[in-house]
Amino acid sequence: MSSALKLLRLLDVIGEYEDPVRVAELARRLGVNRSEVHRHLVTLVAAGWLEQLPSGEYQLTVRAAHLGQAALQHAGFGERVSRLLVELAQEIGQSVCLAVLDEAATRVIKRAEPGTAAHVTLALGRRLSLHGGATGRVLVANADPETVAGLRAAGARLPSAAELAAIREAGYATIPEGEGEGLAAIAFPVADRGGHPRVALCAVGPETRFDPETAREPLAAAAAALARLNTAYETTALEA
């Protein structure tokens, strides 16, 4: 039990940091030696709860976020997010979703449909391209340099540095011409306290019926509202 409690305490502490954290800092914070902390970190990485960046720092994976789902639902957070997504889908007449980085792709974690025939259903858990998908492009453009470097080192196909800079300047991303396979999409980052959003809000529809520009203002407003909810609870609350 003591070892399990130490692992859980370590997860709690890592979750309090807005950015990836080093072994030395965790050892100092917990008041234990570095070798003990490193041993627990290795266990958590092997179990899929943490990942180690090329810089040697550690951060939570998206798996850890799922544990917060029940608590957030009880607090009313999940209901508020779901309601906002449903209202947005009805307003623009297209499917909307929230997505997070998941290794060399993004993964849909929440969605809402407009209740009409002219939309694309985004299944929960669906993985989307980092290079050709709107959510992947906007999240990579706003990711910290270590995350981007890690993705490139792992062989992930990413937008060029010039493309990423243009996306950051615009504040949103769309699907590049020729990459959508009949789909059109637009995605905004949902801001967090750390300055590197890990959640993207996206609208997607058939290319022949959906002009992403028509959804730009409603999506920007919804992303701002989600950011306020996110920071009101926890930095990564939307991931749960």
PDB file of C-alpha atoms in Angstrom:
ATOM      1  CA  MET A   1       0.000   0.000   0.000  1.00  0.00           C
ATOM      2  CA  SER A   2       2.831   2.390   0.819  1.00  0.00           C
ATOM      3  CA  SER A   3       4.303   2.034  -2.669  1.00  0.00           C
ATOM      4  CA  ALA A   4       0.900   2.557  -4.300  1.00  0.00           C
ATOM      5  CA  LEU A   5       0.310   5.681  -2.232  1.00  0.00           C
ATOM      6  CA  LYS A   6       3.693   7.035  -3.279  1.00  0.00           C
ATOM      7  CA  LEU A   7       2.838   6.481  -6.947  1.00  0.00           C
ATOM      8  CA  LEU A   8      -0.474   8.277  -6.551  1.00  0.00           C
ATOM      9  CA  ARG A   9       1.175  11.130  -4.681  1.00  0.00           C
ATOM     10  CA  LEU A  10       3.715  11.441  -7.484  1.00  0.00           C
ATOM     11  CA  LEU A  11       0.909  11.646 -10.061  1.00  0.00           C
ATOM     12  CA  ASP A  12      -0.815  14.332  -7.984  1.00  0.00           C
ATOM     13  CA  VAL A  13       2.347  16.416  -7.852  1.00  0.00           C
ATOM     14  CA  ILE A  14       3.067  16.085 -11.568  1.00  0.00           C
ATOM     15  CA  GLY A  15      -0.507  17.169 -12.280  1.00  0.00           C
ATOM     16  CA  GLU A  16       0.107  20.409 -10.383  1.00  0.00           C
ATOM     17  CA  TYR A  17       2.764  21.509 -12.880  1.00  0.00           C
ATOM     18  CA  GLU A  18       1.715  23.391 -15.987  1.00  0.00           C
ATOM     19  CA  ASP A  19       4.783  22.202 -17.899  1.00  0.00           C
ATOM     20  CA  PRO A  20       6.803  18.951 -18.033  1.00  0.00           C
ATOM     21  CA  VAL A  21       8.947  18.441 -14.949  1.00  0.00           C
ATOM     22  CA  ARG A  22      12.370  16.944 -14.167  1.00  0.00           C
ATOM     23  CA  VAL A  23      13.270  14.198 -11.710  1.00  0.00           C
ATOM     24  CA  ALA A  24      15.304  16.581  -9.543  1.00  0.00           C
ATOM     25  CA  GLU A  25      12.387  18.956  -9.123  1.00  0.00           C
ATOM     26  CA  LEU A  26      10.020  16.139  -8.192  1.00  0.00           C
ATOM     27  CA  ALA A  27      12.507  14.745  -5.665  1.00  0.00           C
ATOM     28  CA  ARG A  28      12.880  18.189  -4.102  1.00  0.00           C
ATOM     29  CA  ARG A  29       9.135  18.690  -3.984  1.00  0.00           C
ATOM     30  CA  LEU A  30       8.448  15.278  -2.441  1.00  0.00           C
ATOM     31  CA  GLY A  31      11.430  15.308  -0.112  1.00  0.00           C
ATOM     32  CA  VAL A  32      12.773  11.942  -1.282  1.00  0.00           C
ATOM     33  CA  ASN A  33      15.887  10.860  -3.167  1.00  0.00           C
ATOM     34  CA  ARG A  34      16.087  11.011  -6.960  1.00  0.00           C
ATOM     35  CA  SER A  35      16.567   7.276  -7.430  1.00  0.00           C
ATOM     36  CA  GLU A  36      13.278   6.513  -5.698  1.00  0.00           C
ATOM     37  CA  VAL A  37      11.423   9.101  -7.785  1.00  0.00           C
ATOM     38  CA  HIS A  38      13.023   7.806 -10.969  1.00  0.00           C
ATOM     39  CA  ARG A  39      11.981   4.241 -10.124  1.00  0.00           C
ATOM     40  CA  HIS A  40       8.359   5.325  -9.731  1.00  0.00           C
ATOM     41  CA  LEU A  41       8.512   7.379 -12.925  1.00  0.00           C
ATOM     42  CA  VAL A  42       9.745   4.367 -14.882  1.00  0.00           C
ATOM     43  CA  THR A  43       6.807   2.350 -13.548  1.00  0.00           C
ATOM     44  CA  LEU A  44       4.300   5.052 -14.528  1.00  0.00           C
ATOM     45  CA  VAL A  45       5.809   5.394 -18.006  1.00  0.00           C
ATOM     46  CA  ALA A  46       5.606   1.626 -18.513  1.00  0.00           C
ATOM     47  CA  ALA A  47       1.962   1.707 -17.392  1.00  0.00           C
ATOM     48  CA  GLY A  48       1.159   4.477 -19.878  1.00  0.00           C
ATOM     49  CA  TRP A  49       0.338   7.207 -17.365  1.00  0.00           C
ATOM     50  CA  LEU A  50       3.423   9.305 -18.076  1.00  0.00           C
ATOM     51  CA  GLU A  51       5.724   9.976 -20.996  1.00  0.00           C
ATOM     52  CA  GLN A  52       9.335  11.067 -20.967  1.00  0.00           C
ATOM     53  CA  LEU A  53      10.279  13.832 -23.391  1.00  0.00           C
ATOM     54  CA  PRO A  54      13.594  14.007 -25.279  1.00  0.00           C
ATOM     55  CA  SER A  55      14.618  16.717 -22.798  1.00  0.00           C
ATOM     56  CA  GLY A  56      14.411  14.152 -19.983  1.00  0.00           C
ATOM     57  CA  GLU A  57      11.332  15.798 -18.457  1.00  0.00           C
ATOM     58  CA  TYR A  58       8.117  13.943 -17.667  1.00  0.00           C
ATOM     59  CA  GLN A  59       4.493  14.797 -18.352  1.00  0.00           C
ATOM     60  CA  LEU A  60       1.101  13.126 -18.000  1.00  0.00           C
ATOM     61  CA  THR A  61      -0.346  11.275 -20.975  1.00  0.00           C
ATOM     62  CA  VAL A  62      -3.948  11.615 -22.109  1.00  0.00           C
ATOM     63  CA  ARG A  63      -4.718   8.366 -20.276  1.00  0.00           C
ATOM     64  CA  ALA A  64      -4.388  10.151 -16.961  1.00  0.00           C
ATOM     65  CA  ALA A  65      -7.043  12.650 -18.003  1.00  0.00           C
ATOM     66  CA  HIS A  66      -9.775  10.007 -18.175  1.00  0.00           C
ATOM     67  CA  LEU A  67      -9.705   9.512 -14.402  1.00  0.00           C
ATOM     68  CA  GLY A  68     -11.181  12.974 -13.986  1.00  0.00           C
ATOM     69  CA  GLN A  69     -14.272  12.228 -16.059  1.00  0.00           C
ATOM     70  CA  ALA A  70     -16.586  11.082 -13.248  1.00  0.00           C
ATOM     71  CA  ALA A  71     -15.530  13.864 -10.863  1.00  0.00           C
ATOM     72  CA  LEU A  72     -15.999  16.537 -13.523  1.00  0.00           C
ATOM     73  CA  GLN A  73     -19.408  15.143 -14.431  1.00  0.00           C
ATOM     74  CA  HIS A  74     -20.443  15.276 -10.770  1.00  0.00           C
ATOM     75  CA  ALA A  75     -19.242  18.874 -10.581  1.00  0.00           C
ATOM     76  CA  GLY A  76     -21.334  19.794 -13.622  1.00  0.00           C
ATOM     77  CA  PHE A  77     -18.291  20.573 -15.776  1.00  0.00           C
ATOM     78  CA  GLY A  78     -18.871  17.812 -18.321  1.00  0.00           C
ATOM     79  CA  GLU A  79     -22.513  18.838 -18.693  1.00  0.00           C
ATOM     80  CA  ARG A  80     -21.544  22.456 -19.357  1.00  0.00           C
ATOM     81  CA  VAL A  81     -18.995  21.476 -21.991  1.00  0.00           C
ATOM     82  CA  SER A  82     -21.449  19.103 -23.664  1.00  0.00           C
ATOM     83  CA  ARG A  83     -24.132  21.774 -23.725  1.00  0.00           C
ATOM     84  CA  LEU A  84     -21.755  24.289 -25.264  1.00  0.00           C
ATOM     85  CA  LEU A  85     -20.729  21.818 -27.967  1.00  0.00           C
ATOM     86  CA  VAL A  86     -24.342  20.937 -28.774  1.00  0.00           C
ATOM     87  CA  GLU A  87     -25.295  24.622 -29.049  1.00  0.00           C
ATOM     88  CA  LEU A  88     -22.312  25.276 -31.308  1.00  0.00           C
ATOM     89  CA  ALA A  89     -23.146  22.309 -33.561  1.00  0.00           C
ATOM     90  CA  GLN A  90     -26.724  23.536 -33.906  1.00  0.00           C
ATOM     91  CA  GLU A  91     -25.594  27.109 -34.619  1.00  0.00           C
ATOM     92  CA  ILE A  92     -23.216  26.210 -37.448  1.00  0.00           C
ATOM     93  CA  GLY A  93     -25.058  23.108 -38.666  1.00  0.00           C
ATOM     94  CA  GLN A  94     -21.953  20.914 -38.598  1.00  0.00           C
ATOM     95  CA  SER A  95     -20.264  18.366 -36.363  1.00  0.00           C
ATOM     96  CA  VAL A  96     -17.977  19.741 -33.669  1.00  0.00           C
ATOM     97  CA  CYS A  97     -15.466  18.016 -31.444  1.00  0.00           C
ATOM     98  CA  LEU A  98     -12.689  18.410 -28.912  1.00  0.00           C
ATOM     99  CA  ALA A  99      -9.413  16.642 -29.678  1.00  0.00           C
ATOM    100  CA  VAL A 100      -6.072  16.158 -27.925  1.00  0.00           C
ATOM    101  CA  LEU A 101      -2.604  15.122 -29.063  1.00  0.00           C
ATOM    102  CA  ASP A 102      -2.208  11.350 -28.862  1.00  0.00           C
ATOM    103  CA  GLU A 103       1.255  10.235 -29.981  1.00  0.00           C
ATOM    104  CA  ALA A 104       1.546  10.914 -33.746  1.00  0.00           C
ATOM    105  CA  ALA A 105      -2.110  11.915 -34.197  1.00  0.00           C
ATOM    106  CA  THR A 106      -4.945  13.684 -32.435  1.00  0.00           C
ATOM    107  CA  ARG A 107      -7.812  11.841 -30.779  1.00  0.00           C
ATOM    108  CA  VAL A 108     -11.455  12.939 -30.508  1.00  0.00           C
ATOM    109  CA  ILE A 109     -12.485  13.060 -26.846  1.00  0.00           C
ATOM    110  CA  LYS A 110     -15.866  14.855 -27.004  1.00  0.00           C
ATOM    111  CA  ARG A 111     -18.240  15.550 -29.864  1.00  0.00           C
ATOM    112  CA  ALA A 112     -21.645  16.920 -30.784  1.00  0.00           C
ATOM    113  CA  GLU A 113     -23.728  16.583 -33.934  1.00  0.00           C
ATOM    114  CA  PRO A 114     -26.198  19.135 -35.349  1.00  0.00           C
ATOM    115  CA  GLY A 115     -29.060  16.690 -35.836  1.00  0.00           C
ATOM    116  CA  THR A 116     -29.167  17.147 -39.619  1.00  0.00           C
ATOM    117  CA  ALA A 117     -28.206  14.892 -42.504  1.00  0.00           C
ATOM    118  CA  ALA A 118     -25.509  17.225 -43.877  1.00  0.00           C
ATOM    119  CA  HIS A 119     -22.730  16.527 -41.424  1.00  0.00           C
ATOM    120  CA  VAL A 120     -19.850  14.195 -40.693  1.00  0.00           C
ATOM    121  CA  THR A 121     -19.993  11.942 -37.632  1.00  0.00           C
ATOM    122  CA  LEU A 122     -16.783  12.089 -35.600  1.00  0.00           C
ATOM    123  CA  ALA A 123     -16.586   8.933 -33.509  1.00  0.00           C
ATOM    124  CA  LEU A 124     -15.108   9.211 -30.030  1.00  0.00           C
ATOM    125  CA  GLY A 125     -11.555   7.974 -30.077  1.00  0.00           C
ATOM    126  CA  ARG A 126     -11.119   8.669 -33.790  1.00  0.00           C
ATOM    127  CA  ARG A 127      -7.510   9.553 -34.600  1.00  0.00           C
ATOM    128  CA  LEU A 128      -6.770  12.445 -36.949  1.00  0.00           C
ATOM    129  CA  SER A 129      -3.633  13.409 -38.875  1.00  0.00           C
ATOM    130  CA  LEU A 130      -1.135  15.901 -37.462  1.00  0.00           C
ATOM    131  CA  HIS A 131      -0.153  17.006 -40.961  1.00  0.00           C
ATOM    132  CA  GLY A 132      -3.446  17.081 -42.808  1.00  0.00           C
ATOM    133  CA  GLY A 133      -5.962  17.486 -39.987  1.00  0.00           C
ATOM    134  CA  ALA A 134      -7.090  20.843 -38.615  1.00  0.00           C
ATOM    135  CA  THR A 135      -6.862  19.741 -34.965  1.00  0.00           C
ATOM    136  CA  GLY A 136      -3.385  18.297 -35.392  1.00  0.00           C
ATOM    137  CA  ARG A 137      -2.096  21.360 -37.203  1.00  0.00           C
ATOM    138  CA  VAL A 138      -3.392  23.808 -34.606  1.00  0.00           C
ATOM    139  CA  LEU A 139      -2.163  21.767 -31.620  1.00  0.00           C
ATOM    140  CA  VAL A 140       1.306  21.211 -33.065  1.00  0.00           C
ATOM    141  CA  ALA A 141       1.518  24.914 -33.951  1.00  0.00           C
ATOM    142  CA  ASN A 142       0.840  25.795 -30.305  1.00  0.00           C
ATOM    143  CA  ALA A 143       2.848  22.982 -28.699  1.00  0.00           C
ATOM    144  CA  ASP A 144       6.057  23.562 -26.759  1.00  0.00           C
ATOM    145  CA  PRO A 145       9.313  23.056 -28.700  1.00  0.00           C
ATOM    146  CA  GLU A 146      10.154  19.848 -26.817  1.00  0.00           C
ATOM    147  CA  THR A 147       6.865  18.233 -27.868  1.00  0.00           C
ATOM    148  CA  VAL A 148       7.369  19.220 -31.505  1.00  0.00           C
ATOM    149  CA  ALA A 149      10.965  17.971 -31.439  1.00  0.00           C
ATOM    150  CA  GLY A 150       9.822  14.678 -29.918  1.00  0.00           C
ATOM    151  CA  LEU A 151       7.187  14.195 -32.612  1.00  0.00           C
ATOM    152  CA  ARG A 152       9.695  14.894 -35.372  1.00  0.00           C
ATOM    153  CA  ALA A 153      12.232  12.543 -33.765  1.00  0.00           C
ATOM    154  CA  ALA A 154       9.573   9.818 -33.670  1.00  0.00           C
ATOM    155  CA  GLY A 155       9.036  10.223 -37.415  1.00  0.00           C
ATOM    156  CA  ALA A 156       5.641  11.942 -37.261  1.00  0.00           C
ATOM    157  CA  ARG A 157       4.697  13.833 -40.405  1.00  0.00           C
ATOM    158  CA  LEU A 158       4.167  17.450 -39.367  1.00  0.00           C
ATOM    159  CA  PRO A 159       3.476  20.758 -41.124  1.00  0.00           C
ATOM    160  CA  SER A 160       6.535  22.790 -42.062  1.00  0.00           C
ATOM    161  CA  ALA A 161       7.915  25.414 -39.692  1.00  0.00           C
ATOM    162  CA  ALA A 162       6.535  28.133 -41.995  1.00  0.00           C
ATOM    163  CA  GLU A 163       3.067  26.547 -41.931  1.00  0.00           C
ATOM    164  CA  LEU A 164       3.122  26.288 -38.135  1.00  0.00           C
ATOM    165  CA  ALA A 165       4.150  29.940 -37.819  1.00  0.00           C
ATOM    166  CA  ALA A 166       1.300  30.989 -40.127  1.00  0.00           C
ATOM    167  CA  ILE A 167      -1.200  28.963 -38.073  1.00  0.00           C
ATOM    168  CA  ARG A 168      -0.013  30.567 -34.827  1.00  0.00           C
ATOM    169  CA  GLU A 169      -0.383  34.020 -36.373  1.00  0.00           C
ATOM    170  CA  ALA A 170      -3.868  33.284 -37.720  1.00  0.00           C
ATOM    171  CA  GLY A 171      -4.981  31.687 -34.441  1.00  0.00           C
ATOM    172  CA  TYR A 172      -6.656  28.721 -36.123  1.00  0.00           C
ATOM    173  CA  ALA A 173      -6.021  25.958 -38.667  1.00  0.00           C
ATOM    174  CA  THR A 174      -7.896  24.429 -41.582  1.00  0.00           C
ATOM    175  CA  ILE A 175      -7.325  21.327 -43.692  1.00  0.00           C
ATOM    176  CA  PRO A 176      -4.790  22.037 -46.450  1.00  0.00           C
ATOM    177  CA  GLU A 177      -5.983  21.824 -50.028  1.00  0.00           C
ATOM    178  CA  GLY A 178      -5.917  18.260 -51.278  1.00  0.00           C
ATOM    179  CA  GLU A 179      -5.673  16.697 -47.800  1.00  0.00           C
ATOM    180  CA  GLY A 180      -9.310  16.586 -46.728  1.00  0.00           C
ATOM    181  CA  GLU A 181     -10.590  13.630 -48.758  1.00  0.00           C
ATOM    182  CA  GLY A 182     -13.890  15.424 -49.236  1.00  0.00           C
ATOM    183  CA  LEU A 183     -13.928  17.082 -45.805  1.00  0.00           C
ATOM    184  CA  ALA A 184     -13.497  20.680 -44.719  1.00  0.00           C
ATOM    185  CA  ALA A 185     -12.604  21.653 -41.143  1.00  0.00           C
ATOM    186  CA  ILE A 186     -11.477  24.520 -38.954  1.00  0.00           C
ATOM    187  CA  ALA A 187      -9.924  24.208 -35.487  1.00  0.00           C
ATOM    188  CA  PHE A 188      -9.034  26.607 -32.695  1.00  0.00           C
ATOM    189  CA  PRO A 189      -6.761  25.939 -29.718  1.00  0.00           C
ATOM    190  CA  VAL A 190      -8.408  26.116 -26.300  1.00  0.00           C
ATOM    191  CA  ALA A 191      -6.095  28.222 -24.164  1.00  0.00           C
ATOM    192  CA  ASP A 192      -4.675  27.036 -20.845  1.00  0.00           C
ATOM    193  CA  ARG A 193      -2.574  28.724 -18.176  1.00  0.00           C
ATOM    194  CA  GLY A 194       0.663  27.282 -19.511  1.00  0.00           C
ATOM    195  CA  GLY A 195       0.447  28.915 -22.931  1.00  0.00           C
ATOM    196  CA  HIS A 196       0.616  25.610 -24.844  1.00  0.00           C
ATOM    197  CA  PRO A 197      -2.987  24.427 -25.382  1.00  0.00           C
ATOM    198  CA  ARG A 198      -3.459  20.674 -25.349  1.00  0.00           C
ATOM    199  CA  VAL A 199      -7.089  20.718 -26.500  1.00  0.00           C
ATOM    200  CA  ALA A 200      -8.470  21.826 -29.862  1.00  0.00           C
ATOM    201  CA  LEU A 201     -12.055  22.721 -30.773  1.00  0.00           C
ATOM    202  CA  CYS A 202     -12.945  21.741 -34.324  1.00  0.00           C
ATOM    203  CA  ALA A 203     -15.877  21.972 -36.736  1.00  0.00           C
ATOM    204  CA  VAL A 204     -15.965  19.602 -39.701  1.00  0.00           C
ATOM    205  CA  GLY A 205     -18.336  18.976 -42.581  1.00  0.00           C
ATOM    206  CA  PRO A 206     -18.576  17.821 -46.193  1.00  0.00           C
ATOM    207  CA  GLU A 207     -16.361  19.949 -48.433  1.00  0.00           C
ATOM    208  CA  THR A 208     -19.267  20.549 -50.810  1.00  0.00           C
ATOM    209  CA  ARG A 209     -21.550  21.927 -48.072  1.00  0.00           C
ATOM    210  CA  PHE A 210     -19.290  23.497 -45.480  1.00  0.00           C
ATOM    211  CA  ASP A 211     -17.210  26.661 -45.830  1.00  0.00           C
ATOM    212  CA  PRO A 212     -14.970  26.797 -42.708  1.00  0.00           C
ATOM    213  CA  GLU A 213     -14.880  30.597 -42.878  1.00  0.00           C
ATOM    214  CA  THR A 214     -18.590  30.712 -41.948  1.00  0.00           C
ATOM    215  CA  ALA A 215     -17.796  28.965 -38.652  1.00  0.00           C
ATOM    216  CA  ARG A 216     -14.706  30.983 -37.748  1.00  0.00           C
ATOM    217  CA  GLU A 217     -16.335  33.557 -35.445  1.00  0.00           C
ATOM    218  CA  PRO A 218     -18.715  31.142 -33.626  1.00  0.00           C
ATOM    219  CA  LEU A 219     -15.847  28.685 -33.120  1.00  0.00           C
ATOM    220  CA  ALA A 220     -13.510  31.394 -31.803  1.00  0.00           C
ATOM    221  CA  ALA A 221     -16.151  32.511 -29.305  1.00  0.00           C
ATOM    222  CA  ALA A 222     -16.793  28.925 -28.187  1.00  0.00           C
ATOM    223  CA  ALA A 223     -13.054  28.257 -27.787  1.00  0.00           C
ATOM    224  CA  ALA A 224     -12.782  31.346 -25.564  1.00  0.00           C
ATOM    225  CA  ALA A 225     -15.748  30.158 -23.470  1.00  0.00           C
ATOM    226  CA  LEU A 226     -14.198  26.700 -23.109  1.00  0.00           C
ATOM    227  CA  ALA A 227     -10.899  28.267 -22.065  1.00  0.00           C
ATOM    228  CA  ARG A 228     -12.678  30.152 -19.284  1.00  0.00           C
ATOM    229  CA  LEU A 229     -14.309  26.925 -18.096  1.00  0.00           C
ATOM    230  CA  ASN A 230     -11.008  25.081 -18.377  1.00  0.00           C
ATOM    231  CA  THR A 231      -9.050  27.496 -16.225  1.00  0.00           C
ATOM    232  CA  ALA A 232     -11.927  27.779 -13.738  1.00  0.00           C
ATOM    233  CA  TYR A 233     -11.541  24.093 -12.897  1.00  0.00           C
ATOM    234  CA  GLU A 234      -8.065  22.867 -13.828  1.00  0.00           C
ATOM    235  CA  THR A 235      -5.612  23.527 -16.625  1.00  0.00           C
ATOM    236  CA  THR A 236      -6.307  20.217 -18.377  1.00  0.00           C
ATOM    237  CA  ALA A 237      -9.926  19.720 -17.322  1.00  0.00           C
ATOM    238  CA  LEU A 238     -11.218  19.523 -20.909  1.00  0.00           C
ATOM    239  CA  GLU A 239      -9.120  16.425 -21.517  1.00  0.00           C
ATOM    240  CA  ALA A 240     -11.070  14.420 -18.978  1.00  0.00           C
TER     241      ALA A 240
END
